[in-house]
């Protein structure tokens, strides 16, 4: 029997079961994505349309024929030039090519951050993790055809450069990654906290280059830049498709209004600002504390910054949470016992993903019966406790120590 197969079969049966379930879900999703090219990877249609408009000297903004009204080009005008080569193919061929490129980019990105993390994660099977982590963010990204994976590839190339102290390379890669969606420029701030002294030169140089690249849109395409600003200012997504902090506050205020509380609309934004200010303040406090005791870990700083990015962005689409895959992997690899169990519960509870209109075997049922699964997890933990009370106390002490960071994250 081959060594790989023997090693696979030697794993616990529950891991094999989860891996098999994830494999069925992935195959079912790919079968539908490839078999219904007219329906799925809708963002590729947007990119194709934007590139085609640029190639023909037209505006990429406005409604797209035979597409829903909400599906339109929401990127800076010059980004449409990047998609112009796609217009050489028809939409179906473009989607197949895009899917193949995304698979390659996904594998390359995972290898990049796994090589940097260098921690073996055995808490959950890898395929199950990548299928269901963070509301099936990777599955959502492949189904929608968004550019998020390519953005992550550029960012992790940048993080690798940053961890190797190649400051200018990092700045250039962050600026490149920020061109379509702009918000990844947030990560330039790492240049101020990654070394014994702030790296102001690369930081200011990157910020200037980003400002020039964004400003070039207004100089070269002034009318289209106004259309771009009007388009992004009209975005009002929240909930399933955009589970961001701002969206959560808006939903909260709407619920309170339903209880006849006279809250002005600005309340949601004030709550959001207070929340992100708290997150940023606590993060800076954490960083200073680690500096003071000479326990600065550059990789950990990068991962914490990624988590902060997800918490503070006013728009964080469901597929954007692929950014947290290395963060979750690191926590699962380095935290054990009770802490790791809480992370598994928080990170890996599947969502039914109604926005995708995909049939995913048993996923809605798992969501519906989440309390039952929680009971099963509690039972498993209780029955796995050490028999000796002394061992139990020692294990509990270790769990409590390991749990403190997770409780802080959960509270945020």
Coordinates of N, CA and C in Angstrom, one line a residue, residues 49-158:
X49 N -16.7 42.8 -19.0 CA -17.4 43.9 -19.6 C -16.6 45.2 -19.4
X50 N -15.9 45.4 -18.2 CA -15.1 46.6 -18.0 C -13.9 46.6 -19.0
X51 N -13.3 45.4 -19.2 CA -12.2 45.4 -20.1 C -12.6 45.6 -21.5
X52 N -13.8 45.1 -21.9 CA -14.3 45.3 -23.3 C -14.6 46.8 -23.5
X53 N -15.2 47.4 -22.5 CA -15.5 48.8 -22.6 C -14.3 49.7 -22.8
X54 N -13.2 49.4 -22.0 CA -12.0 50.1 -22.1 C -11.4 49.9 -23.5
X55 N -11.4 48.7 -24.0 CA -10.8 48.4 -25.3 C -11.5 49.1 -26.4
X56 N -12.8 49.5 -26.2 CA -13.6 50.1 -27.2 C -13.7 51.6 -26.9
X57 N -13.0 52.1 -25.9 CA -13.0 53.5 -25.6 C -14.3 54.0 -25.0
X58 N -15.0 53.1 -24.4 CA -16.3 53.5 -23.7 C -16.1 53.4 -22.2
X59 N -17.1 53.9 -21.5 CA -17.1 53.9 -20.0 C -17.5 52.5 -19.5
X60 N -16.7 51.9 -18.5 CA -17.1 50.6 -18.0 C -18.2 50.7 -16.9
X61 N -18.7 51.9 -16.6 CA -19.7 52.1 -15.6 C -21.1 52.0 -16.2
X62 N -22.0 51.9 -15.3 CA -23.4 51.8 -15.7 C -23.9 50.3 -15.8
X63 N -25.1 50.1 -16.1 CA -25.7 48.8 -16.2 C -25.1 47.9 -17.2
X64 N -25.0 46.6 -16.9 CA -24.4 45.6 -17.9 C -25.6 44.9 -18.5
X65 N -25.6 44.8 -19.8 CA -26.8 44.1 -20.5 C -27.0 42.7 -19.9
X66 N -28.3 42.4 -19.7 CA -28.7 41.0 -19.3 C -28.1 40.6 -17.9
X67 N -27.7 41.6 -17.1 CA -27.2 41.3 -15.8 C -28.0 42.1 -14.7
X68 N -28.1 41.6 -13.5 CA -28.8 42.3 -12.5 C -28.3 43.7 -12.3
X69 N -29.2 44.6 -11.8 CA -28.9 46.0 -11.7 C -27.7 46.3 -10.7
X70 N -27.7 45.4 -9.7 CA -26.6 45.6 -8.7 C -25.2 45.2 -9.1
X71 N -25.2 44.5 -10.3 CA -23.9 43.9 -10.8 C -23.3 44.9 -11.8
X72 N -22.3 45.7 -11.3 CA -21.7 46.7 -12.2 C -20.3 46.9 -11.8
X73 N -19.5 47.6 -12.6 CA -18.1 47.8 -12.4 C -17.9 48.8 -11.3
X74 N -17.2 48.4 -10.3 CA -17.0 49.3 -9.1 C -15.5 49.5 -8.8
X75 N -14.7 49.5 -9.8 CA -13.3 49.7 -9.6 C -12.8 51.0 -10.3
X76 N -11.6 51.5 -10.0 CA -11.1 52.7 -10.6 C -11.0 52.5 -12.1
X77 N -11.1 53.6 -12.9 CA -11.1 53.5 -14.4 C -9.9 52.8 -14.9
X78 N -8.7 53.1 -14.4 CA -7.5 52.5 -15.0 C -7.5 50.9 -14.7
X79 N -8.2 50.5 -13.8 CA -8.2 49.0 -13.5 C -8.9 48.3 -14.7
X80 N -9.8 49.0 -15.3 CA -10.4 48.3 -16.5 C -9.4 48.0 -17.6
X81 N -8.3 48.7 -17.6 CA -7.3 48.4 -18.6 C -6.6 47.0 -18.3
X82 N -6.6 46.7 -17.1 CA -6.0 45.3 -16.7 C -6.9 44.2 -17.3
X83 N -8.2 44.5 -17.4 CA -9.1 43.4 -17.9 C -9.3 43.5 -19.4
X84 N -8.7 44.4 -20.0 CA -8.9 44.6 -21.5 C -8.5 43.3 -22.2
X85 N -7.4 42.6 -21.9 CA -7.1 41.4 -22.6 C -8.1 40.3 -22.6
X86 N -9.0 40.3 -21.5 CA -10.0 39.3 -21.4 C -11.1 39.4 -22.5
X87 N -11.2 40.6 -23.0 CA -12.3 40.9 -24.0 C -12.0 40.2 -25.3
X88 N -10.8 39.7 -25.5 CA -10.4 38.9 -26.7 C -11.2 37.6 -26.8
X89 N -11.5 37.0 -25.6 CA -12.3 35.8 -25.5 C -13.8 36.1 -25.3
X90 N -14.6 35.1 -25.5 CA -16.0 35.3 -25.1 C -16.1 35.1 -23.6
X91 N -17.3 35.3 -23.0 CA -17.4 35.3 -21.6 C -17.2 33.9 -21.0
X92 N -17.7 32.9 -21.6 CA -17.6 31.5 -21.1 C -16.1 31.1 -21.1
X93 N -15.4 31.4 -22.2 CA -14.0 31.0 -22.2 C -13.2 31.8 -21.2
X94 N -13.6 33.0 -21.0 CA -12.9 33.9 -20.0 C -13.1 33.3 -18.6
X95 N -14.3 32.8 -18.3 CA -14.6 32.2 -17.0 C -13.8 31.0 -16.8
X96 N -13.6 30.1 -17.8 CA -12.8 28.9 -17.6 C -11.4 29.2 -17.4
X97 N -10.9 30.2 -18.1 CA -9.5 30.6 -17.9 C -9.3 31.2 -16.6
X98 N -10.2 32.1 -16.2 CA -10.2 32.7 -14.9 C -10.2 31.7 -13.7
X99 N -11.0 30.7 -13.8 CA -11.1 29.7 -12.8 C -9.8 28.9 -12.7
X100 N -9.2 28.6 -13.8 CA -7.9 27.9 -13.8 C -6.8 28.8 -13.2
X101 N -6.8 30.0 -13.5 CA -5.8 30.9 -13.0 C -6.0 31.1 -11.5
X102 N -7.3 31.1 -11.0 CA -7.5 31.3 -9.6 C -7.1 30.1 -8.8
X103 N -7.3 28.9 -9.4 CA -6.9 27.7 -8.7 C -5.3 27.7 -8.5
X104 N -4.6 28.1 -9.5 CA -3.2 28.3 -9.4 C -2.8 29.3 -8.4
X105 N -3.5 30.5 -8.4 CA -3.1 31.5 -7.4 C -3.5 31.1 -6.0
X106 N -4.6 30.4 -5.8 CA -4.9 29.9 -4.5 C -3.9 29.0 -3.9
X107 N -3.4 28.0 -4.7 CA -2.4 27.1 -4.3 C -1.1 27.8 -3.9
X108 N -0.7 28.8 -4.8 CA 0.5 29.5 -4.6 C 0.4 30.4 -3.3
X109 N -0.7 31.0 -3.0 CA -0.9 31.8 -1.8 C -0.8 30.9 -0.6
X110 N -1.5 29.8 -0.6 CA -1.5 28.9 0.6 C -0.1 28.4 0.9
X111 N 0.7 28.1 -0.2 CA 2.0 27.7 0.0 C 2.9 28.8 0.6
X112 N 2.6 30.0 0.1 CA 3.4 31.1 0.6 C 3.2 31.3 2.1
X113 N 2.0 31.3 2.6 CA 1.8 31.6 4.0 C 2.0 30.3 4.9
X114 N 1.8 29.1 4.3 CA 2.2 27.9 5.1 C 3.7 27.9 5.3
X115 N 4.5 28.3 4.3 CA 5.9 28.2 4.5 C 6.4 29.2 5.5
X116 N 5.7 30.4 5.6 CA 6.0 31.4 6.7 C 5.6 31.0 8.0
X117 N 4.4 30.4 8.1 CA 3.8 30.0 9.4 C 4.6 28.8 10.0
X118 N 5.0 27.8 9.1 CA 5.8 26.7 9.5 C 5.3 25.9 10.7
X119 N 4.0 25.9 10.9 CA 3.4 25.2 12.0 C 2.4 24.1 11.4
X120 N 2.5 22.9 11.8 CA 1.7 21.9 11.3 C 0.4 21.9 12.0
X121 N -0.7 22.1 11.2 CA -2.1 22.2 11.7 C -2.7 20.8 11.6
X122 N -3.0 20.2 12.7 CA -3.7 18.9 12.7 C -5.0 18.9 13.5
X123 N -5.5 20.0 13.9 CA -6.7 20.1 14.6 C -7.9 19.7 13.7
X124 N -7.9 20.2 12.5 CA -9.0 19.8 11.6 C -8.3 19.4 10.2
X125 N -9.0 18.6 9.4 CA -8.4 18.2 8.1 C -8.3 19.5 7.2
X126 N -7.3 19.5 6.4 CA -7.0 20.7 5.6 C -8.1 21.0 4.6
X127 N -8.6 20.0 3.9 CA -9.6 20.2 2.9 C -10.9 20.7 3.6
X128 N -11.2 20.2 4.7 CA -12.4 20.7 5.5 C -12.2 22.1 5.9
X129 N -11.0 22.5 6.3 CA -10.8 23.8 6.7 C -10.9 24.8 5.5
X130 N -10.3 24.5 4.4 CA -10.4 25.4 3.3 C -11.8 25.5 2.7
X131 N -12.6 24.4 2.9 CA -13.9 24.4 2.3 C -14.9 25.3 3.2
X132 N -14.8 25.2 4.5 CA -15.8 25.8 5.4 C -15.3 26.9 6.2
X133 N -14.0 27.2 6.3 CA -13.5 28.2 7.2 C -14.1 29.6 6.8
X134 N -14.5 30.4 7.8 CA -14.9 31.7 7.7 C -16.1 31.8 6.7
X135 N -17.1 31.0 7.0 CA -18.3 31.1 6.2 C -18.1 30.6 4.7
X136 N -17.2 29.6 4.6 CA -16.8 29.1 3.2 C -16.3 30.2 2.3
X137 N -15.5 31.1 2.9 CA -15.0 32.2 2.1 C -14.3 31.8 0.8
X138 N -13.5 30.8 0.8 CA -12.9 30.4 -0.4 C -13.9 29.9 -1.5
X139 N -14.8 29.1 -1.0 CA -15.9 28.6 -1.9 C -16.7 29.7 -2.5
X140 N -17.0 30.7 -1.7 CA -17.7 31.9 -2.2 C -16.9 32.6 -3.2
X141 N -15.6 32.7 -2.9 CA -14.7 33.5 -3.9 C -14.7 32.8 -5.2
X142 N -14.5 31.5 -5.2 CA -14.5 30.7 -6.5 C -15.8 30.8 -7.2
X143 N -16.9 30.8 -6.5 CA -18.2 30.8 -7.1 C -18.5 32.2 -7.7
X144 N -18.1 33.2 -7.0 CA -18.4 34.6 -7.5 C -17.4 35.0 -8.6
X145 N -16.2 34.4 -8.6 CA -15.2 34.8 -9.6 C -14.5 36.0 -9.3
X146 N -14.5 36.4 -8.0 CA -13.9 37.7 -7.6 C -12.4 37.7 -7.7
X147 N -11.8 38.8 -7.6 CA -10.4 39.0 -7.7 C -9.6 38.8 -6.4
X148 N -10.4 38.4 -5.3 CA -9.8 38.4 -4.0 C -8.6 37.5 -3.9
X149 N -8.6 36.4 -4.5 CA -7.4 35.5 -4.4 C -6.2 36.1 -5.0
X150 N -6.3 36.8 -6.1 CA -5.1 37.4 -6.7 C -4.6 38.5 -5.8
X151 N -5.5 39.2 -5.2 CA -5.1 40.3 -4.2 C -4.3 39.7 -3.1
X152 N -4.8 38.5 -2.5 CA -4.1 37.9 -1.4 C -2.7 37.3 -1.9
X153 N -2.6 36.9 -3.1 CA -1.3 36.4 -3.6 C -0.3 37.6 -3.6
X154 N -0.7 38.7 -4.1 CA 0.2 39.9 -4.1 C 0.5 40.3 -2.6
X155 N -0.5 40.3 -1.8 CA -0.2 40.7 -0.4 C 0.7 39.7 0.3
X156 N 0.6 38.4 0.1 CA 1.5 37.5 0.8 C 2.9 37.5 0.1
X157 N 3.0 37.8 -1.1 CA 4.3 38.1 -1.7 C 4.9 39.3 -1.0
X158 N 4.1 40.3 -0.7 CA 4.6 41.4 0.1 C 4.9 41.1 1.5

